[in-house]
């Protein structure tokens, strides 16, 4: 079955550590996205990528980094510079021409 | 500046009645609008969409209405069922181009009471 896989589902990080969240899709979608969900804040765009080896900052990119070395993969690194990293992170993908986004099941990151 | 607004954080309706969820937008360039449903600790799932060339789109119990002059859209669920209880997100986009992305509202928590 085609879809988007995020791993892990739950992740704990110590303060000052970097951590990488995985996102893989087999939908043959060109574009991939990372969103963050906080209570009462909706979904806020962190980074997005339309093609391999290219990506753009979203609305809240500070403290995050991404790479797009393969069409299928768009990992997100939460760096120690991110002041409030505890959140629910969602990865999504679309056809580049514009359509509905398909989402993964999310990763709950908790800083301890 | 919030470009997509869902001003009602929550809505409670009785089973069998109509649920109406509202969404306003400020960016006149938006030409494609979507509704997503989300359960806790899961990713959102796509419900229904509408292009700006239409004013209504229907899919089973779900109907989306678009009023471009008012920059307003709404999702109607008829009849509402307890399984519809979830957070509903409105999203908007500008189709085509090289920087396609969805902008989401903050969501409305719908509770359908048996």
JSON list of N, CA, C and O in Angstrom, two decimals, chain A residues 9 33 35 37 40-43 45 48 50 56 88 90 94 96-101 103-105, chain B residues 32 34 36 38 41-44 46 49 89 95-107:
[
{"chain": "A", "resi": 9, "resn": "UNK", "atom": "N", "xyz": [7.37, 6.76, 16.40]},
{"chain": "A", "resi": 9, "resn": "UNK", "atom": "CA", "xyz": [6.11, 7.38, 16.78]},
{"chain": "A", "resi": 9, "resn": "UNK", "atom": "C", "xyz": [6.28, 8.26, 18.01]},
{"chain": "A", "resi": 9, "resn": "UNK", "atom": "O", "xyz": [5.66, 9.30, 18.15]},
{"chain": "A", "resi": 33, "resn": "UNK", "atom": "N", "xyz": [6.65, 17.89, 3.01]},
{"chain": "A", "resi": 33, "resn": "UNK", "atom": "CA", "xyz": [6.47, 18.98, 3.97]},
{"chain": "A", "resi": 33, "resn": "UNK", "atom": "C", "xyz": [6.65, 18.47, 5.39]},
{"chain": "A", "resi": 33, "resn": "UNK", "atom": "O", "xyz": [6.33, 17.32, 5.69]},
{"chain": "A", "resi": 35, "resn": "UNK", "atom": "N", "xyz": [5.30, 19.72, 9.22]},
{"chain": "A", "resi": 35, "resn": "UNK", "atom": "CA", "xyz": [4.47, 20.61, 10.02]},
{"chain": "A", "resi": 35, "resn": "UNK", "atom": "C", "xyz": [4.67, 20.26, 11.49]},
{"chain": "A", "resi": 35, "resn": "UNK", "atom": "O", "xyz": [5.01, 19.14, 11.85]},
{"chain": "A", "resi": 37, "resn": "UNK", "atom": "N", "xyz": [2.54, 20.56, 15.20]},
{"chain": "A", "resi": 37, "resn": "UNK", "atom": "CA", "xyz": [1.26, 20.85, 15.84]},
{"chain": "A", "resi": 37, "resn": "UNK", "atom": "C", "xyz": [1.46, 21.05, 17.33]},
{"chain": "A", "resi": 37, "resn": "UNK", "atom": "O", "xyz": [2.03, 20.20, 18.00]},
{"chain": "A", "resi": 40, "resn": "UNK", "atom": "N", "xyz": [-3.83, 24.24, 20.31]},
{"chain": "A", "resi": 40, "resn": "UNK", "atom": "CA", "xyz": [-4.39, 25.55, 19.99]},
{"chain": "A", "resi": 40, "resn": "UNK", "atom": "C", "xyz": [-3.68, 26.31, 18.90]},
{"chain": "A", "resi": 40, "resn": "UNK", "atom": "O", "xyz": [-4.03, 27.46, 18.61]},
{"chain": "A", "resi": 41, "resn": "UNK", "atom": "N", "xyz": [-2.67, 25.68, 18.26]},
{"chain": "A", "resi": 41, "resn": "UNK", "atom": "CA", "xyz": [-1.89, 26.39, 17.24]},
{"chain": "A", "resi": 41, "resn": "UNK", "atom": "C", "xyz": [-2.11, 25.86, 15.84]},
{"chain": "A", "resi": 41, "resn": "UNK", "atom": "O", "xyz": [-1.57, 26.38, 14.90]},
{"chain": "A", "resi": 42, "resn": "UNK", "atom": "N", "xyz": [-2.85, 24.83, 15.68]},
{"chain": "A", "resi": 42, "resn": "UNK", "atom": "CA", "xyz": [-3.04, 24.27, 14.36]},
{"chain": "A", "resi": 42, "resn": "UNK", "atom": "C", "xyz": [-1.75, 23.65, 13.84]},
{"chain": "A", "resi": 42, "resn": "UNK", "atom": "O", "xyz": [-0.89, 23.22, 14.61]},
{"chain": "A", "resi": 43, "resn": "UNK", "atom": "N", "xyz": [-1.63, 23.60, 12.53]},
{"chain": "A", "resi": 43, "resn": "UNK", "atom": "CA", "xyz": [-0.46, 23.03, 11.88]},
{"chain": "A", "resi": 43, "resn": "UNK", "atom": "C", "xyz": [0.38, 24.15, 11.30]},
{"chain": "A", "resi": 43, "resn": "UNK", "atom": "O", "xyz": [-0.08, 24.91, 10.45]},
{"chain": "A", "resi": 45, "resn": "UNK", "atom": "N", "xyz": [3.91, 25.29, 9.29]},
{"chain": "A", "resi": 45, "resn": "UNK", "atom": "CA", "xyz": [4.86, 24.75, 8.33]},
{"chain": "A", "resi": 45, "resn": "UNK", "atom": "C", "xyz": [6.29, 25.05, 8.76]},
{"chain": "A", "resi": 45, "resn": "UNK", "atom": "O", "xyz": [6.64, 26.21, 8.99]},
{"chain": "A", "resi": 48, "resn": "UNK", "atom": "N", "xyz": [9.65, 22.81, 3.57]},
{"chain": "A", "resi": 48, "resn": "UNK", "atom": "CA", "xyz": [9.05, 22.03, 2.49]},
{"chain": "A", "resi": 48, "resn": "UNK", "atom": "C", "xyz": [10.03, 21.94, 1.33]},
{"chain": "A", "resi": 48, "resn": "UNK", "atom": "O", "xyz": [10.94, 22.76, 1.19]},
{"chain": "A", "resi": 50, "resn": "UNK", "atom": "N", "xyz": [10.11, 20.89, -2.93]},
{"chain": "A", "resi": 50, "resn": "UNK", "atom": "CA", "xyz": [9.36, 20.60, -4.15]},
{"chain": "A", "resi": 50, "resn": "UNK", "atom": "C", "xyz": [10.06, 19.55, -5.02]},
{"chain": "A", "resi": 50, "resn": "UNK", "atom": "O", "xyz": [9.43, 18.82, -5.77]},
{"chain": "A", "resi": 56, "resn": "UNK", "atom": "N", "xyz": [12.72, 24.75, 1.01]},
{"chain": "A", "resi": 56, "resn": "UNK", "atom": "CA", "xyz": [12.47, 26.13, 1.42]},
{"chain": "A", "resi": 56, "resn": "UNK", "atom": "C", "xyz": [12.03, 26.18, 2.88]},
{"chain": "A", "resi": 56, "resn": "UNK", "atom": "O", "xyz": [11.39, 25.25, 3.38]},
{"chain": "A", "resi": 88, "resn": "UNK", "atom": "N", "xyz": [4.09, 17.72, 18.44]},
{"chain": "A", "resi": 88, "resn": "UNK", "atom": "CA", "xyz": [3.72, 16.63, 17.55]},
{"chain": "A", "resi": 88, "resn": "UNK", "atom": "C", "xyz": [4.13, 17.04, 16.14]},
{"chain": "A", "resi": 88, "resn": "UNK", "atom": "O", "xyz": [3.70, 18.09, 15.65]},
{"chain": "A", "resi": 90, "resn": "UNK", "atom": "N", "xyz": [4.42, 16.38, 12.03]},
{"chain": "A", "resi": 90, "resn": "UNK", "atom": "CA", "xyz": [3.72, 15.71, 10.95]},
{"chain": "A", "resi": 90, "resn": "UNK", "atom": "C", "xyz": [4.43, 15.94, 9.63]},
{"chain": "A", "resi": 90, "resn": "UNK", "atom": "O", "xyz": [4.78, 17.06, 9.29]},
{"chain": "A", "resi": 94, "resn": "UNK", "atom": "N", "xyz": [2.68, 15.88, -1.46]},
{"chain": "A", "resi": 94, "resn": "UNK", "atom": "CA", "xyz": [1.70, 16.19, -2.50]},
{"chain": "A", "resi": 94, "resn": "UNK", "atom": "C", "xyz": [2.36, 16.06, -3.86]},
{"chain": "A", "resi": 94, "resn": "UNK", "atom": "O", "xyz": [3.58, 16.06, -3.99]},
{"chain": "A", "resi": 96, "resn": "UNK", "atom": "N", "xyz": [3.37, 18.02, -7.09]},
{"chain": "A", "resi": 96, "resn": "UNK", "atom": "CA", "xyz": [3.83, 19.40, -7.11]},
{"chain": "A", "resi": 96, "resn": "UNK", "atom": "C", "xyz": [2.84, 20.33, -7.77]},
{"chain": "A", "resi": 96, "resn": "UNK", "atom": "O", "xyz": [2.84, 21.52, -7.53]},
{"chain": "A", "resi": 97, "resn": "UNK", "atom": "N", "xyz": [1.94, 19.76, -8.59]},
{"chain": "A", "resi": 97, "resn": "UNK", "atom": "CA", "xyz": [1.00, 20.62, -9.30]},
{"chain": "A", "resi": 97, "resn": "UNK", "atom": "C", "xyz": [-0.08, 21.20, -8.38]},
{"chain": "A", "resi": 97, "resn": "UNK", "atom": "O", "xyz": [-0.81, 22.07, -8.78]},
{"chain": "A", "resi": 98, "resn": "UNK", "atom": "N", "xyz": [-0.17, 20.68, -7.19]},
{"chain": "A", "resi": 98, "resn": "UNK", "atom": "CA", "xyz": [-1.15, 21.21, -6.27]},
{"chain": "A", "resi": 98, "resn": "UNK", "atom": "C", "xyz": [-2.32, 20.27, -6.09]},
{"chain": "A", "resi": 98, "resn": "UNK", "atom": "O", "xyz": [-3.07, 20.01, -7.00]},
{"chain": "A", "resi": 99, "resn": "UNK", "atom": "N", "xyz": [-2.45, 19.74, -4.93]},
{"chain": "A", "resi": 99, "resn": "UNK", "atom": "CA", "xyz": [-3.51, 18.79, -4.64]},
{"chain": "A", "resi": 99, "resn": "UNK", "atom": "C", "xyz": [-3.57, 18.60, -3.13]},
{"chain": "A", "resi": 99, "resn": "UNK", "atom": "O", "xyz": [-2.88, 19.29, -2.40]},
{"chain": "A", "resi": 100, "resn": "UNK", "atom": "N", "xyz": [-4.40, 17.65, -2.72]},
{"chain": "A", "resi": 100, "resn": "UNK", "atom": "CA", "xyz": [-4.46, 17.41, -1.29]},
{"chain": "A", "resi": 100, "resn": "UNK", "atom": "C", "xyz": [-3.18, 16.76, -0.80]},
{"chain": "A", "resi": 100, "resn": "UNK", "atom": "O", "xyz": [-2.53, 16.01, -1.52]},
{"chain": "A", "resi": 101, "resn": "UNK", "atom": "N", "xyz": [-2.81, 17.08, 0.43]},
{"chain": "A", "resi": 101, "resn": "UNK", "atom": "CA", "xyz": [-1.64, 16.50, 1.05]},
{"chain": "A", "resi": 101, "resn": "UNK", "atom": "C", "xyz": [-2.02, 15.22, 1.77]},
{"chain": "A", "resi": 101, "resn": "UNK", "atom": "O", "xyz": [-3.08, 15.11, 2.36]},
{"chain": "A", "resi": 103, "resn": "UNK", "atom": "N", "xyz": [-0.77, 12.75, 4.81]},
{"chain": "A", "resi": 103, "resn": "UNK", "atom": "CA", "xyz": [0.03, 12.88, 6.01]},
{"chain": "A", "resi": 103, "resn": "UNK", "atom": "C", "xyz": [0.47, 11.53, 6.55]},
{"chain": "A", "resi": 103, "resn": "UNK", "atom": "O", "xyz": [-0.22, 10.52, 6.41]},
{"chain": "A", "resi": 104, "resn": "UNK", "atom": "N", "xyz": [1.62, 11.55, 7.23]},
{"chain": "A", "resi": 104, "resn": "UNK", "atom": "CA", "xyz": [2.04, 10.42, 8.02]},
{"chain": "A", "resi": 104, "resn": "UNK", "atom": "C", "xyz": [1.30, 10.42, 9.35]},
{"chain": "A", "resi": 104, "resn": "UNK", "atom": "O", "xyz": [0.47, 11.28, 9.62]},
{"chain": "A", "resi": 105, "resn": "UNK", "atom": "N", "xyz": [1.62, 9.44, 10.19]},
{"chain": "A", "resi": 105, "resn": "UNK", "atom": "CA", "xyz": [0.93, 9.29, 11.47]},
{"chain": "A", "resi": 105, "resn": "UNK", "atom": "C", "xyz": [1.53, 10.16, 12.57]},
{"chain": "A", "resi": 105, "resn": "UNK", "atom": "O", "xyz": [0.99, 10.21, 13.67]},
{"chain": "B", "resi": 32, "resn": "UNK", "atom": "N", "xyz": [-7.60, 27.17, -3.86]},
{"chain": "B", "resi": 32, "resn": "UNK", "atom": "CA", "xyz": [-7.95, 25.78, -3.61]},
{"chain": "B", "resi": 32, "resn": "UNK", "atom": "C", "xyz": [-8.05, 25.61, -2.10]},
{"chain": "B", "resi": 32, "resn": "UNK", "atom": "O", "xyz": [-7.15, 26.03, -1.36]},
{"chain": "B", "resi": 34, "resn": "UNK", "atom": "N", "xyz": [-9.33, 23.08, 1.30]},
{"chain": "B", "resi": 34, "resn": "UNK", "atom": "CA", "xyz": [-9.47, 21.69, 1.71]},
{"chain": "B", "resi": 34, "resn": "UNK", "atom": "C", "xyz": [-9.91, 21.62, 3.17]},
{"chain": "B", "resi": 34, "resn": "UNK", "atom": "O", "xyz": [-9.63, 22.52, 3.97]},
{"chain": "B", "resi": 36, "resn": "UNK", "atom": "N", "xyz": [-9.65, 18.86, 6.44]},
{"chain": "B", "resi": 36, "resn": "UNK", "atom": "CA", "xyz": [-9.03, 17.66, 6.97]},
{"chain": "B", "resi": 36, "resn": "UNK", "atom": "C", "xyz": [-9.66, 17.33, 8.32]},
{"chain": "B", "resi": 36, "resn": "UNK", "atom": "O", "xyz": [-10.07, 18.22, 9.07]},
{"chain": "B", "resi": 38, "resn": "UNK", "atom": "N", "xyz": [-8.93, 15.18, 11.94]},
{"chain": "B", "resi": 38, "resn": "UNK", "atom": "CA", "xyz": [-7.78, 14.65, 12.69]},
{"chain": "B", "resi": 38, "resn": "UNK", "atom": "C", "xyz": [-8.21, 14.11, 14.04]},
{"chain": "B", "resi": 38, "resn": "UNK", "atom": "O", "xyz": [-8.87, 14.80, 14.82]},
{"chain": "B", "resi": 41, "resn": "UNK", "atom": "N", "xyz": [-3.22, 12.16, 18.22]},
{"chain": "B", "resi": 41, "resn": "UNK", "atom": "CA", "xyz": [-2.03, 11.34, 18.01]},
{"chain": "B", "resi": 41, "resn": "UNK", "atom": "C", "xyz": [-2.03, 10.64, 16.65]},
{"chain": "B", "resi": 41, "resn": "UNK", "atom": "O", "xyz": [-1.36, 9.61, 16.48]},
{"chain": "B", "resi": 42, "resn": "UNK", "atom": "N", "xyz": [-2.79, 11.17, 15.69]},
{"chain": "B", "resi": 42, "resn": "UNK", "atom": "CA", "xyz": [-2.76, 10.63, 14.34]},
{"chain": "B", "resi": 42, "resn": "UNK", "atom": "C", "xyz": [-2.55, 11.76, 13.34]},
{"chain": "B", "resi": 42, "resn": "UNK", "atom": "O", "xyz": [-2.75, 12.93, 13.66]},
{"chain": "B", "resi": 43, "resn": "UNK", "atom": "N", "xyz": [-2.17, 11.39, 12.11]},
{"chain": "B", "resi": 43, "resn": "UNK", "atom": "CA", "xyz": [-2.06, 12.40, 11.08]},
{"chain": "B", "resi": 43, "resn": "UNK", "atom": "C", "xyz": [-3.43, 12.79, 10.55]},
{"chain": "B", "resi": 43, "resn": "UNK", "atom": "O", "xyz": [-4.37, 12.00, 10.60]},
{"chain": "B", "resi": 44, "resn": "UNK", "atom": "N", "xyz": [-3.58, 14.01, 10.03]},
{"chain": "B", "resi": 44, "resn": "UNK", "atom": "CA", "xyz": [-4.86, 14.43, 9.44]},
{"chain": "B", "resi": 44, "resn": "UNK", "atom": "C", "xyz": [-5.18, 13.59, 8.20]},
{"chain": "B", "resi": 44, "resn": "UNK", "atom": "O", "xyz": [-4.27, 13.15, 7.48]},
{"chain": "B", "resi": 46, "resn": "UNK", "atom": "N", "xyz": [-7.57, 13.62, 4.64]},
{"chain": "B", "resi": 46, "resn": "UNK", "atom": "CA", "xyz": [-8.28, 14.50, 3.73]},
{"chain": "B", "resi": 46, "resn": "UNK", "atom": "C", "xyz": [-9.76, 14.14, 3.68]},
{"chain": "B", "resi": 46, "resn": "UNK", "atom": "O", "xyz": [-10.13, 12.98, 3.61]},
{"chain": "B", "resi": 49, "resn": "UNK", "atom": "N", "xyz": [-12.48, 18.84, -0.82]},
{"chain": "B", "resi": 49, "resn": "UNK", "atom": "CA", "xyz": [-11.84, 20.07, -1.27]},
{"chain": "B", "resi": 49, "resn": "UNK", "atom": "C", "xyz": [-12.78, 20.82, -2.22]},
{"chain": "B", "resi": 49, "resn": "UNK", "atom": "O", "xyz": [-13.80, 20.29, -2.67]},
{"chain": "B", "resi": 89, "resn": "UNK", "atom": "N", "xyz": [-9.63, 20.67, 10.37]},
{"chain": "B", "resi": 89, "resn": "UNK", "atom": "CA", "xyz": [-8.76, 21.75, 9.92]},
{"chain": "B", "resi": 89, "resn": "UNK", "atom": "C", "xyz": [-9.18, 22.20, 8.54]},
{"chain": "B", "resi": 89, "resn": "UNK", "atom": "O", "xyz": [-9.40, 21.39, 7.64]},
{"chain": "B", "resi": 95, "resn": "UNK", "atom": "N", "xyz": [-2.67, 27.03, -6.26]},
{"chain": "B", "resi": 95, "resn": "UNK", "atom": "CA", "xyz": [-2.27, 25.89, -7.09]},
{"chain": "B", "resi": 95, "resn": "UNK", "atom": "C", "xyz": [-1.31, 26.34, -8.19]},
{"chain": "B", "resi": 95, "resn": "UNK", "atom": "O", "xyz": [-1.31, 27.49, -8.61]},
{"chain": "B", "resi": 96, "resn": "UNK", "atom": "N", "xyz": [-0.51, 25.35, -8.64]},
{"chain": "B", "resi": 96, "resn": "UNK", "atom": "CA", "xyz": [0.45, 25.65, -9.68]},
{"chain": "B", "resi": 96, "resn": "UNK", "atom": "C", "xyz": [1.67, 26.36, -9.11]},
{"chain": "B", "resi": 96, "resn": "UNK", "atom": "O", "xyz": [1.81, 26.53, -7.91]},
{"chain": "B", "resi": 97, "resn": "UNK", "atom": "N", "xyz": [2.57, 26.75, -9.94]},
{"chain": "B", "resi": 97, "resn": "UNK", "atom": "CA", "xyz": [3.76, 27.45, -9.49]},
{"chain": "B", "resi": 97, "resn": "UNK", "atom": "C", "xyz": [4.77, 26.49, -8.87]},
{"chain": "B", "resi": 97, "resn": "UNK", "atom": "O", "xyz": [4.56, 25.29, -8.80]},
{"chain": "B", "resi": 98, "resn": "UNK", "atom": "N", "xyz": [5.83, 27.04, -8.35]},
{"chain": "B", "resi": 98, "resn": "UNK", "atom": "CA", "xyz": [6.92, 26.20, -7.85]},
{"chain": "B", "resi": 98, "resn": "UNK", "atom": "C", "xyz": [6.98, 26.16, -6.33]},
{"chain": "B", "resi": 98, "resn": "UNK", "atom": "O", "xyz": [7.86, 25.55, -5.77]},
{"chain": "B", "resi": 99, "resn": "UNK", "atom": "N", "xyz": [6.07, 26.81, -5.67]},
{"chain": "B", "resi": 99, "resn": "UNK", "atom": "CA", "xyz": [6.12, 26.84, -4.20]},
{"chain": "B", "resi": 99, "resn": "UNK", "atom": "C", "xyz": [4.78, 26.46, -3.61]},
{"chain": "B", "resi": 99, "resn": "UNK", "atom": "O", "xyz": [4.26, 27.14, -2.73]},
{"chain": "B", "resi": 100, "resn": "UNK", "atom": "N", "xyz": [4.24, 25.35, -4.09]},
{"chain": "B", "resi": 100, "resn": "UNK", "atom": "CA", "xyz": [2.94, 24.93, -3.60]},
{"chain": "B", "resi": 100, "resn": "UNK", "atom": "C", "xyz": [3.04, 24.49, -2.14]},
{"chain": "B", "resi": 100, "resn": "UNK", "atom": "O", "xyz": [3.91, 23.72, -1.77]},
{"chain": "B", "resi": 101, "resn": "UNK", "atom": "N", "xyz": [2.13, 24.99, -1.31]},
{"chain": "B", "resi": 101, "resn": "UNK", "atom": "CA", "xyz": [2.08, 24.59, 0.09]},
{"chain": "B", "resi": 101, "resn": "UNK", "atom": "C", "xyz": [0.68, 24.86, 0.61]},
{"chain": "B", "resi": 101, "resn": "UNK", "atom": "O", "xyz": [-0.05, 25.68, 0.08]},
{"chain": "B", "resi": 102, "resn": "UNK", "atom": "N", "xyz": [0.32, 24.12, 1.66]},
{"chain": "B", "resi": 102, "resn": "UNK", "atom": "CA", "xyz": [-0.96, 24.29, 2.31]},
{"chain": "B", "resi": 102, "resn": "UNK", "atom": "C", "xyz": [-0.79, 25.14, 3.56]},
{"chain": "B", "resi": 102, "resn": "UNK", "atom": "O", "xyz": [0.13, 24.90, 4.35]},
{"chain": "B", "resi": 103, "resn": "UNK", "atom": "N", "xyz": [-1.70, 26.10, 3.73]},
{"chain": "B", "resi": 103, "resn": "UNK", "atom": "CA", "xyz": [-1.74, 26.90, 4.94]},
{"chain": "B", "resi": 103, "resn": "UNK", "atom": "C", "xyz": [-2.97, 26.49, 5.74]},
{"chain": "B", "resi": 103, "resn": "UNK", "atom": "O", "xyz": [-4.09, 26.50, 5.20]},
{"chain": "B", "resi": 104, "resn": "UNK", "atom": "N", "xyz": [-2.78, 26.13, 7.00]},
{"chain": "B", "resi": 104, "resn": "UNK", "atom": "CA", "xyz": [-3.84, 25.59, 7.82]},
{"chain": "B", "resi": 104, "resn": "UNK", "atom": "C", "xyz": [-4.37, 26.60, 8.83]},
{"chain": "B", "resi": 104, "resn": "UNK", "atom": "O", "xyz": [-3.64, 27.47, 9.31]},
{"chain": "B", "resi": 105, "resn": "UNK", "atom": "N", "xyz": [-5.64, 26.44, 9.16]},
{"chain": "B", "resi": 105, "resn": "UNK", "atom": "CA", "xyz": [-6.21, 27.12, 10.31]},
{"chain": "B", "resi": 105, "resn": "UNK", "atom": "C", "xyz": [-5.86, 26.38, 11.59]},
{"chain": "B", "resi": 105, "resn": "UNK", "atom": "O", "xyz": [-5.19, 25.35, 11.56]},
{"chain": "B", "resi": 106, "resn": "UNK", "atom": "N", "xyz": [-6.34, 26.91, 12.72]},
{"chain": "B", "resi": 106, "resn": "UNK", "atom": "CA", "xyz": [-5.99, 26.33, 14.01]},
{"chain": "B", "resi": 106, "resn": "UNK", "atom": "C", "xyz": [-6.87, 25.14, 14.38]},
{"chain": "B", "resi": 106, "resn": "UNK", "atom": "O", "xyz": [-6.60, 24.45, 15.35]},
{"chain": "B", "resi": 107, "resn": "UNK", "atom": "N", "xyz": [-7.93, 24.92, 13.62]},
{"chain": "B", "resi": 107, "resn": "UNK", "atom": "CA", "xyz": [-8.77, 23.76, 13.86]},
{"chain": "B", "resi": 107, "resn": "UNK", "atom": "C", "xyz": [-9.97, 24.04, 14.73]},
{"chain": "B", "resi": 107, "resn": "UNK", "atom": "O", "xyz": [-9.98, 24.98, 15.54]}
]
